[in-house]
Short mmCIF file of C-alpha atoms (C1' of nucleotides) in Angstrom, two decimals:
data_model
loop_
_atom_site.label_atom_id
_atom_site.label_comp_id
_atom_site.label_asym_id
_atom_site.label_seq_id
_atom_site.Cartn_x
_atom_site.Cartn_y
_atom_site.Cartn_z
CA UNK A 1 -85.33 125.75 -73.02
CA UNK A 2 -87.12 128.59 -74.92
CA UNK A 3 -89.06 127.02 -77.85
CA UNK A 4 -92.23 128.56 -77.57
CA UNK A 5 -93.63 130.14 -80.62
CA UNK A 6 -95.46 132.82 -80.40
CA UNK A 7 -99.71 132.48 -81.73
CA UNK A 8 -100.26 135.60 -84.20
CA UNK A 9 -102.22 136.97 -81.95
CA UNK A 10 -100.42 137.60 -79.11
CA UNK A 11 -97.45 138.78 -81.35
CA UNK A 12 -99.83 141.11 -82.93
CA UNK A 13 -100.54 142.07 -79.46
CA UNK A 14 -97.28 142.47 -78.24
CA UNK A 15 -96.15 143.94 -81.34
CA UNK A 16 -98.95 147.03 -81.23
CA UNK A 17 -98.04 147.54 -77.50
CA UNK A 18 -94.33 148.03 -78.27
CA UNK A 19 -94.66 150.47 -81.29
CA UNK A 20 -96.80 152.73 -79.40
CA UNK A 21 -94.14 152.37 -76.40
CA UNK A 22 -91.46 153.52 -78.79
CA UNK A 23 -93.59 156.16 -80.23
CA UNK A 24 -94.56 157.57 -76.95
CA UNK A 25 -90.66 157.04 -75.70
CA UNK A 26 -89.79 159.30 -79.29
CA UNK A 27 -92.39 161.88 -78.02
CA UNK A 28 -91.05 162.11 -74.82
CA UNK A 29 -87.48 162.26 -76.17
CA UNK A 30 -88.48 165.12 -78.20
CA UNK A 31 -90.49 166.66 -75.43
CA UNK A 32 -87.87 166.55 -73.12
CA UNK A 33 -85.38 168.86 -75.61
CA UNK A 34 -88.33 172.12 -75.09
CA UNK A 35 -89.52 173.54 -72.14
CA UNK A 36 -92.81 173.04 -70.66
CA UNK A 37 -95.16 174.62 -72.63
CA UNK A 38 -93.64 174.48 -75.80
CA UNK A 39 -95.26 171.23 -76.85
CA UNK A 40 -98.88 170.26 -77.32
CA UNK A 41 -101.07 169.42 -74.79
CA UNK A 42 -99.49 166.07 -73.47
CA UNK A 43 -97.00 166.24 -70.20
CA UNK A 44 -93.85 164.78 -70.07
CA UNK A 45 -95.78 162.54 -66.92
CA UNK A 46 -98.52 161.79 -68.99
CA UNK A 47 -96.51 160.42 -71.73
CA UNK A 48 -94.16 159.06 -69.34
CA UNK A 49 -97.27 156.99 -67.83
CA UNK A 50 -98.13 156.25 -71.29
CA UNK A 51 -95.32 154.55 -72.15
CA UNK A 52 -95.04 152.66 -68.69
CA UNK A 53 -98.37 151.65 -69.52
CA UNK A 54 -97.72 150.53 -72.40
CA UNK A 55 -94.62 148.37 -71.40
CA UNK A 56 -96.28 146.74 -68.86
CA UNK A 57 -99.14 145.72 -70.87
CA UNK A 58 -96.98 144.13 -73.31
CA UNK A 59 -94.93 142.19 -70.37
CA UNK A 60 -97.91 141.08 -68.98
CA UNK A 61 -98.93 139.28 -72.02
CA UNK A 62 -95.34 138.14 -72.20
CA UNK A 63 -95.46 137.21 -68.51
CA UNK A 64 -98.84 135.32 -68.81
CA UNK A 65 -97.59 133.33 -71.64
CA UNK A 66 -94.78 132.56 -70.75
CA UNK A 67 -96.03 131.59 -66.92
CA UNK A 68 -98.60 129.13 -69.10
CA UNK A 69 -95.55 127.81 -71.08
CA UNK A 70 -93.34 127.74 -68.31
CA UNK A 71 -95.98 125.60 -66.21
CA UNK A 72 -96.49 123.25 -68.82
CA UNK A 73 -93.16 122.45 -69.31
CA UNK A 74 -92.50 122.40 -65.30
CA UNK A 75 -88.89 123.50 -65.98
CA UNK A 76 -87.57 123.63 -63.05
CA UNK A 77 -85.34 126.58 -63.35
CA UNK A 78 -87.83 129.22 -62.46
CA UNK A 79 -88.74 127.33 -58.91
CA UNK A 80 -87.71 130.25 -57.65
CA UNK A 81 -90.39 132.15 -59.11
CA UNK A 82 -88.01 134.56 -60.27
CA UNK A 83 -89.20 136.87 -63.25
CA UNK A 84 -86.02 138.12 -64.56
CA UNK A 85 -84.76 134.59 -65.57
CA UNK A 86 -88.26 133.98 -67.07
CA UNK A 87 -87.32 137.25 -69.52
CA UNK A 88 -84.03 136.79 -69.79
CA UNK A 89 -84.32 133.44 -70.43
CA UNK A 90 -86.41 134.08 -73.17
CA UNK A 91 -84.16 132.32 -74.89
CA UNK A 92 -80.76 133.60 -76.80
CA UNK A 93 -77.35 132.59 -74.94
CA UNK A 94 -78.98 133.41 -71.50
CA UNK A 95 -81.32 130.84 -71.70
CA UNK A 96 -78.63 128.54 -72.80
CA UNK A 97 -76.16 129.32 -70.42
CA UNK A 98 -79.23 129.18 -67.29
CA UNK A 99 -80.12 125.72 -68.26
CA UNK A 100 -77.27 124.14 -70.24
CA UNK A 101 -76.68 120.73 -68.85
CA UNK A 102 -72.80 121.51 -68.25
CA UNK A 103 -73.54 124.89 -66.65
CA UNK A 104 -76.38 124.45 -65.01
CA UNK A 105 -76.58 120.56 -64.33
CA UNK A 106 -72.69 119.21 -64.27
CA UNK A 107 -71.77 122.23 -62.43
CA UNK A 108 -74.18 122.87 -60.13
CA UNK A 109 -74.58 119.75 -59.27
CA UNK A 110 -70.84 119.08 -58.01
CA UNK A 111 -70.93 122.73 -56.45
CA UNK A 112 -74.61 122.78 -55.11
CA UNK A 113 -73.15 120.18 -52.76
CA UNK A 114 -70.40 122.45 -51.76
CA UNK A 115 -70.10 121.37 -48.62
CA UNK A 116 -65.98 121.47 -48.56
CA UNK A 117 -65.21 124.29 -49.75
CA UNK A 118 -63.45 124.60 -53.79
CA UNK A 119 -61.14 121.87 -53.46
CA UNK A 120 -63.37 119.26 -53.56
CA UNK A 121 -64.24 120.73 -57.06
CA UNK A 122 -61.22 120.98 -58.04
CA UNK A 123 -59.71 117.71 -58.59
CA UNK A 124 -63.63 116.84 -60.86
CA UNK A 125 -62.84 119.49 -63.06
CA UNK A 126 -59.53 118.58 -64.67
CA UNK A 127 -60.63 118.65 -68.00
CA UNK A 128 -62.47 121.73 -68.52
CA UNK A 129 -63.47 121.31 -72.11
CA UNK A 130 -67.23 121.91 -72.64
CA UNK A 131 -66.65 122.36 -68.88
CA UNK A 132 -69.04 126.19 -69.08
CA UNK A 133 -70.76 128.31 -71.12
CA UNK A 134 -70.43 131.90 -71.76
CA UNK A 135 -73.54 134.13 -70.99
CA UNK A 136 -74.83 136.06 -73.93
CA UNK A 137 -77.29 138.59 -74.82
CA UNK A 138 -77.59 138.60 -70.29
CA UNK A 139 -79.09 141.68 -68.83
CA UNK A 140 -76.45 143.95 -67.99
CA UNK A 141 -76.18 147.30 -67.17
CA UNK A 142 -72.61 149.75 -66.43
CA UNK A 143 -72.32 152.43 -63.44
CA UNK A 144 -69.52 154.73 -63.06
CA UNK A 145 -68.40 155.06 -58.96
CA UNK A 146 -65.81 156.22 -57.24
CA UNK A 147 -65.94 152.95 -55.65
CA UNK A 148 -66.43 149.13 -56.60
CA UNK A 149 -68.19 148.52 -53.23
CA UNK A 150 -71.65 148.85 -53.93
CA UNK A 151 -73.26 146.97 -50.26
CA UNK A 152 -73.05 143.53 -51.76
CA UNK A 153 -71.09 140.60 -51.70
CA UNK A 154 -68.87 139.46 -54.40
CA UNK A 155 -66.23 137.14 -54.76
CA UNK A 156 -63.43 138.06 -57.20
CA UNK A 157 -62.48 134.75 -59.64
CA UNK A 158 -60.36 136.46 -62.21
CA UNK A 159 -58.47 139.27 -63.87
CA UNK A 160 -57.71 139.81 -67.59
CA UNK A 161 -55.37 142.36 -69.12
CA UNK A 162 -57.77 144.36 -71.79
CA UNK A 163 -56.92 145.28 -75.28
CA UNK A 164 -56.23 149.12 -75.57
CA UNK A 165 -57.06 149.23 -71.87
CA UNK A 166 -54.82 150.44 -69.56
CA UNK A 167 -56.33 148.91 -66.66
CA UNK A 168 -57.06 145.54 -66.07
CA UNK A 169 -60.41 144.10 -65.84
CA UNK A 170 -61.80 142.36 -63.00
CA UNK A 171 -64.63 139.76 -62.44
CA UNK A 172 -66.95 139.20 -59.66
CA UNK A 173 -69.38 136.66 -59.04
CA UNK A 174 -71.96 136.48 -56.16
CA UNK A 175 -70.66 134.67 -52.85
CA UNK A 176 -73.72 132.86 -53.19
CA UNK A 177 -73.53 131.70 -56.57
CA UNK A 178 -72.55 128.05 -55.27
CA UNK A 179 -75.10 127.67 -51.92
CA UNK A 180 -77.78 129.79 -53.71
CA UNK A 181 -77.17 129.40 -57.47
CA UNK A 182 -77.33 132.82 -57.67
CA UNK A 183 -75.95 133.79 -61.23
CA UNK A 184 -75.05 138.02 -61.00
CA UNK A 185 -71.47 138.55 -61.66
CA UNK A 186 -69.82 141.93 -62.27
CA UNK A 187 -67.09 143.41 -63.88
CA UNK A 188 -64.81 145.93 -62.82
CA UNK A 189 -62.25 148.22 -64.68
CA UNK A 190 -60.87 151.65 -63.75
CA UNK A 191 -61.67 153.93 -66.12
CA UNK A 192 -58.68 155.20 -68.69
CA UNK A 193 -59.48 158.83 -69.04
CA UNK A 194 -60.02 159.13 -65.26
CA UNK A 195 -58.75 156.64 -63.23
CA UNK A 196 -60.15 157.57 -59.72
CA UNK A 197 -63.70 155.98 -61.11
CA UNK A 198 -64.80 152.53 -61.90
CA UNK A 199 -66.68 151.20 -64.39
CA UNK A 200 -68.92 148.74 -63.40
CA UNK A 201 -71.08 146.15 -65.27
CA UNK A 202 -73.13 144.03 -63.90
CA UNK A 203 -74.31 140.62 -65.18
CA UNK A 204 -77.09 139.49 -64.60
CA UNK A 205 -79.58 140.14 -61.31
CA UNK A 206 -79.26 138.79 -58.26
CA UNK A 207 -81.38 135.60 -57.41
CA UNK A 208 -80.08 135.12 -53.21
CA UNK A 209 -81.50 136.50 -50.61
CA UNK A 210 -78.51 139.22 -50.03
CA UNK A 211 -79.77 142.06 -48.88
CA UNK A 212 -78.59 145.60 -49.49
CA UNK A 213 -78.24 147.56 -46.08
CA UNK A 214 -80.83 149.83 -46.17
CA UNK A 215 -79.47 152.28 -44.20
CA UNK A 216 -76.71 152.27 -46.92
CA UNK A 217 -78.14 153.20 -49.38
CA UNK A 218 -80.14 156.53 -48.84
CA UNK A 219 -78.67 159.03 -46.54
CA UNK A 220 -80.63 162.57 -47.36
CA UNK A 221 -83.77 162.06 -46.37
CA UNK A 222 -85.07 164.75 -49.45
CA UNK A 223 -83.37 162.70 -51.37
CA UNK A 224 -85.66 159.71 -50.36
CA UNK A 225 -88.83 161.36 -50.11
CA UNK A 226 -88.25 162.23 -53.94
CA UNK A 227 -87.15 158.89 -54.44
CA UNK A 228 -89.97 157.64 -52.92
CA UNK A 229 -91.96 158.81 -55.74
CA UNK A 230 -90.62 156.50 -58.22
CA UNK A 231 -90.40 153.00 -59.74
CA UNK A 232 -87.17 151.82 -60.82
CA UNK A 233 -87.23 149.97 -64.30
CA UNK A 234 -84.16 148.06 -64.43
CA UNK A 235 -83.10 146.41 -67.34
CA UNK A 236 -85.33 143.37 -66.58
CA UNK A 237 -88.55 145.84 -67.33
CA UNK A 238 -91.09 143.13 -65.31
CA UNK A 239 -89.36 144.08 -62.15
CA UNK A 240 -90.53 147.51 -60.48
CA UNK A 241 -88.16 148.06 -57.91
CA UNK A 242 -88.91 150.99 -55.77
CA UNK A 243 -87.35 151.65 -52.26
CA UNK A 244 -86.45 148.63 -50.66
CA UNK A 245 -86.81 150.30 -47.01
CA UNK A 246 -89.65 152.26 -47.59
CA UNK A 247 -92.11 150.73 -45.58
CA UNK A 248 -93.93 150.65 -48.94
CA UNK A 249 -93.38 147.20 -50.22
CA UNK A 250 -92.55 147.25 -53.70
CA UNK A 251 -94.80 145.51 -55.60
CA UNK A 252 -95.11 144.67 -59.23
CA UNK A 253 -98.54 142.96 -60.69
CA UNK A 254 -98.56 139.64 -62.18
CA UNK A 255 -101.25 138.02 -64.39
CA UNK A 256 -104.75 137.47 -62.75
CA UNK A 257 -104.15 140.82 -60.70
CA UNK A 258 -101.91 138.72 -58.45
CA UNK A 259 -99.48 140.95 -56.63
CA UNK A 260 -96.16 140.17 -55.70
CA UNK A 261 -93.90 141.55 -53.19
CA UNK A 262 -90.28 141.68 -54.42
CA UNK A 263 -87.53 141.65 -52.31
CA UNK A 264 -84.89 142.60 -54.74
CA UNK A 265 -83.12 145.38 -53.46
CA UNK A 266 -83.20 148.29 -55.40
CA UNK A 267 -80.89 148.37 -58.27
CA UNK A 268 -76.97 148.22 -58.01
CA UNK A 269 -76.14 151.27 -59.63
CA UNK A 270 -79.09 153.78 -57.90
CA UNK A 271 -78.03 152.28 -54.42
CA UNK A 272 -74.17 152.38 -55.15
CA UNK A 273 -74.85 156.31 -56.35
CA UNK A 274 -77.56 157.46 -53.66
CA UNK A 275 -75.44 156.12 -50.80
CA UNK A 276 -73.07 158.37 -52.08
CA UNK A 277 -75.52 161.23 -52.00
CA UNK A 278 -73.72 161.89 -55.38
CA UNK A 279 -75.47 161.09 -58.28
CA UNK A 280 -73.08 162.13 -60.64
CA UNK A 281 -71.07 158.99 -60.38
CA UNK A 282 -74.21 157.49 -62.05
CA UNK A 283 -73.12 159.17 -64.92
CA UNK A 284 -70.70 157.87 -67.67
CA UNK A 285 -67.46 159.85 -68.50
CA UNK A 286 -69.39 160.65 -71.70
CA UNK A 287 -71.94 163.00 -69.70
CA UNK A 288 -69.22 164.32 -67.43
CA UNK A 289 -70.04 167.86 -69.31
CA UNK A 290 -73.01 168.00 -68.04
CA UNK A 291 -71.15 169.42 -64.81
CA UNK A 292 -74.71 169.32 -62.39
CA UNK A 293 -74.40 171.04 -59.77
CA UNK A 294 -75.49 168.76 -56.77
CA UNK A 295 -78.18 167.32 -58.79
CA UNK A 296 -80.58 166.14 -56.04
CA UNK A 297 -81.25 162.29 -57.47
CA UNK A 298 -80.78 160.27 -59.60
CA UNK A 299 -82.89 157.69 -61.66
CA UNK A 300 -81.92 155.02 -63.91
CA UNK A 301 -85.21 153.49 -65.99
CA UNK A 302 -84.00 150.23 -68.38
CA UNK A 303 -86.35 149.14 -70.24
CA UNK A 304 -85.88 145.67 -72.43
CA UNK A 305 -87.13 145.63 -75.69
CA UNK A 306 -87.68 141.97 -77.11
CA UNK A 307 -86.59 141.65 -80.43
CA UNK A 308 -88.74 139.92 -83.38
CA UNK A 309 -87.46 136.86 -81.97
CA UNK A 310 -88.63 135.91 -79.04
CA UNK A 311 -85.94 133.80 -78.11
CA UNK A 312 -84.52 136.95 -77.13
CA UNK A 313 -81.76 137.27 -80.13
CA UNK A 314 -81.48 140.92 -80.77
CA UNK A 315 -82.79 141.79 -77.45
CA UNK A 316 -81.68 145.68 -76.35
CA UNK A 317 -81.67 147.09 -73.18
CA UNK A 318 -82.42 150.45 -73.36
CA UNK A 319 -81.77 152.52 -70.60
CA UNK A 320 -82.64 156.21 -69.74
CA UNK A 321 -81.11 157.92 -66.86
CA UNK A 322 -82.82 161.43 -65.40
CA UNK A 323 -81.20 163.34 -63.07
CA UNK A 324 -83.35 166.18 -61.28
CA UNK A 325 -81.66 169.27 -59.76
CA UNK A 326 -84.10 171.09 -57.24
CA UNK A 327 -82.46 174.31 -57.06
CA UNK A 328 -81.82 174.88 -60.54
CA UNK A 329 -84.96 172.73 -61.48
CA UNK A 330 -83.69 171.12 -64.11
CA UNK A 331 -83.95 167.51 -65.86
CA UNK A 332 -81.09 165.88 -67.19
CA UNK A 333 -81.68 162.92 -69.31
CA UNK A 334 -79.24 160.30 -70.38
CA UNK A 335 -79.49 157.09 -72.05
CA UNK A 336 -77.48 154.05 -72.55
CA UNK A 337 -78.31 151.14 -75.03
CA UNK A 338 -76.48 148.13 -74.83
CA UNK A 339 -76.96 144.74 -76.92
CA UNK A 340 -76.13 141.80 -75.29
CA UNK A 341 -72.45 143.45 -73.84
CA UNK A 342 -72.23 146.46 -76.12
CA UNK A 343 -73.28 149.40 -75.06
CA UNK A 344 -73.59 152.54 -76.15
CA UNK A 345 -74.51 156.04 -74.31
CA UNK A 346 -76.60 158.80 -75.83
CA UNK A 347 -76.51 161.79 -74.49
CA UNK A 348 -79.56 163.81 -74.11
CA UNK A 349 -79.73 167.29 -73.00
CA UNK A 350 -80.90 169.10 -70.18
CA UNK A 351 -84.61 170.92 -69.60
CA UNK A 352 -85.65 173.45 -67.47
CA UNK A 353 -88.70 173.37 -65.37
CA UNK A 354 -88.47 177.20 -64.31
CA UNK A 355 -91.14 177.38 -61.50
CA UNK A 356 -92.92 174.43 -63.02
CA UNK A 357 -93.50 171.63 -60.52
CA UNK A 358 -92.41 168.44 -61.16
CA UNK A 359 -93.53 165.86 -59.44
CA UNK A 360 -94.28 162.81 -59.78
CA UNK A 361 -97.35 160.93 -58.27
CA UNK A 362 -96.63 157.63 -57.38
CA UNK A 363 -100.53 156.78 -58.43
CA UNK A 364 -99.71 157.71 -61.83
CA UNK A 365 -97.38 155.07 -62.25
CA UNK A 366 -99.97 152.06 -60.47
CA UNK A 367 -99.75 149.55 -63.20
"C1'" DT B 1 -59.31 125.62 -41.28
"C1'" DC B 2 -61.50 128.01 -44.61
"C1'" DG B 3 -62.32 131.96 -47.87
"C1'" DA B 4 -60.81 135.18 -50.49
"C1'" DT B 5 -57.49 136.58 -53.92
"C1'" DT B 6 -53.81 135.87 -57.21
"C1'" DT B 7 -53.11 134.17 -61.99
"C1'" DG B 8 -52.09 131.05 -65.89
"C1'" DA B 9 -54.72 127.98 -68.42
"C1'" DC B 10 -58.82 126.87 -71.02
"C1'" DC B 11 -62.42 127.47 -73.78
"C1'" DG B 12 -66.30 129.94 -76.54
"C1'" DT B 13 -67.32 133.67 -79.40
"C1'" DA B 14 -66.58 136.82 -83.11
"C1'" DT C 1 -57.29 133.23 -84.77
"C1'" DA C 2 -57.97 136.86 -80.78
"C1'" DC C 3 -59.77 138.57 -77.63
"C1'" DG C 4 -61.96 138.35 -73.07
"C1'" DG C 5 -65.21 135.26 -69.54
"C1'" DT C 6 -64.51 131.30 -66.36
"C1'" DC C 7 -61.97 128.14 -64.10
"C1'" DA C 8 -58.84 126.45 -60.64
"C1'" DA C 9 -54.42 125.55 -58.81
"C1'" DA C 10 -51.12 127.95 -55.57
"C1'" DT C 11 -51.46 131.32 -51.93
"C1'" DC C 12 -52.18 134.37 -48.69
"C1'" DG C 13 -54.72 136.14 -44.48
"C1'" DA C 14 -57.94 136.00 -41.13
#
DNA sequence: TCGATTTGACCGTA
DNA sequence: TACGGTCAAATCGA
């Protein structure tokens, strides 16, 4: 359970890095509202690199400290080495739900031994009082898509009528929840204003070995080439998720220079939209008025901002979505923030690249 | 037979 | 206490 206390020097360093990152993000935000050339000497590319470096440095400090504390406490919950769990498990409800004796012990004791299916379980849980712990402050991300399919295996476990909502919300969990302990869930709900679209909220990350079929993810080679020069940071900022079907193995930098290959597929939201070849689907309805003309790609960048409470309370997830239009040479951005399960969408505006070649060089993002 | 879905009930959180 | 997330019995379908 995340009861680690940050040493003062670490805390100061983290604060410094986070403040720097915030300031640079602010500059970038201002920059994104201006065409190139109207700003100072710092380019968006340079700022982006600095921001990434700043957060990466912060995260490496956190990881080093977390690993040292995790190792010393021999927490078996991180046995899979899933960094995302270590991070999201920084505390708060998520951590509670991960190691909650009820959910993770009593339920898992029963469900991990799922030998003959659920019928066996039913008789064991007549009294469900205190039998589960609701997740709180879990990492989440929301996508909007005309389909609920995302290439992953989900099992519906519930449906609820939501107050003031025209359509019910369906609840899905990963089919590998019990045999592999995967904690990923998602909620799907038709959008009231546009029933053809589904808003899907993904909660938690897959820790199972289900892989997205690569050919489904990218169909447009041009898009793919473009994407290959990006790394996508999910709401779990410790995980850099680039293309998975590329020959380039996605990597994240670990402490002591260790390079770990990340098998996690590209984020659902991205793969979903990319598989459709329509990045417009990435955008929440609030952004529909942007009217992008077939943007060639979409990029979702998210960053979990650790609050002052190291237990994970007051964590915010900031997601910045970019859409690049090769024809119009514009970049449109939007950002979302989520606190727990609450999400706000902020629409930023488009910028025109004009004749400027806007290319992201992966080497610029090397951490 | 077994996995998936439906649906009412239970339970935690705000 | 209302709302919403999850559970699990009943049911369906391959």
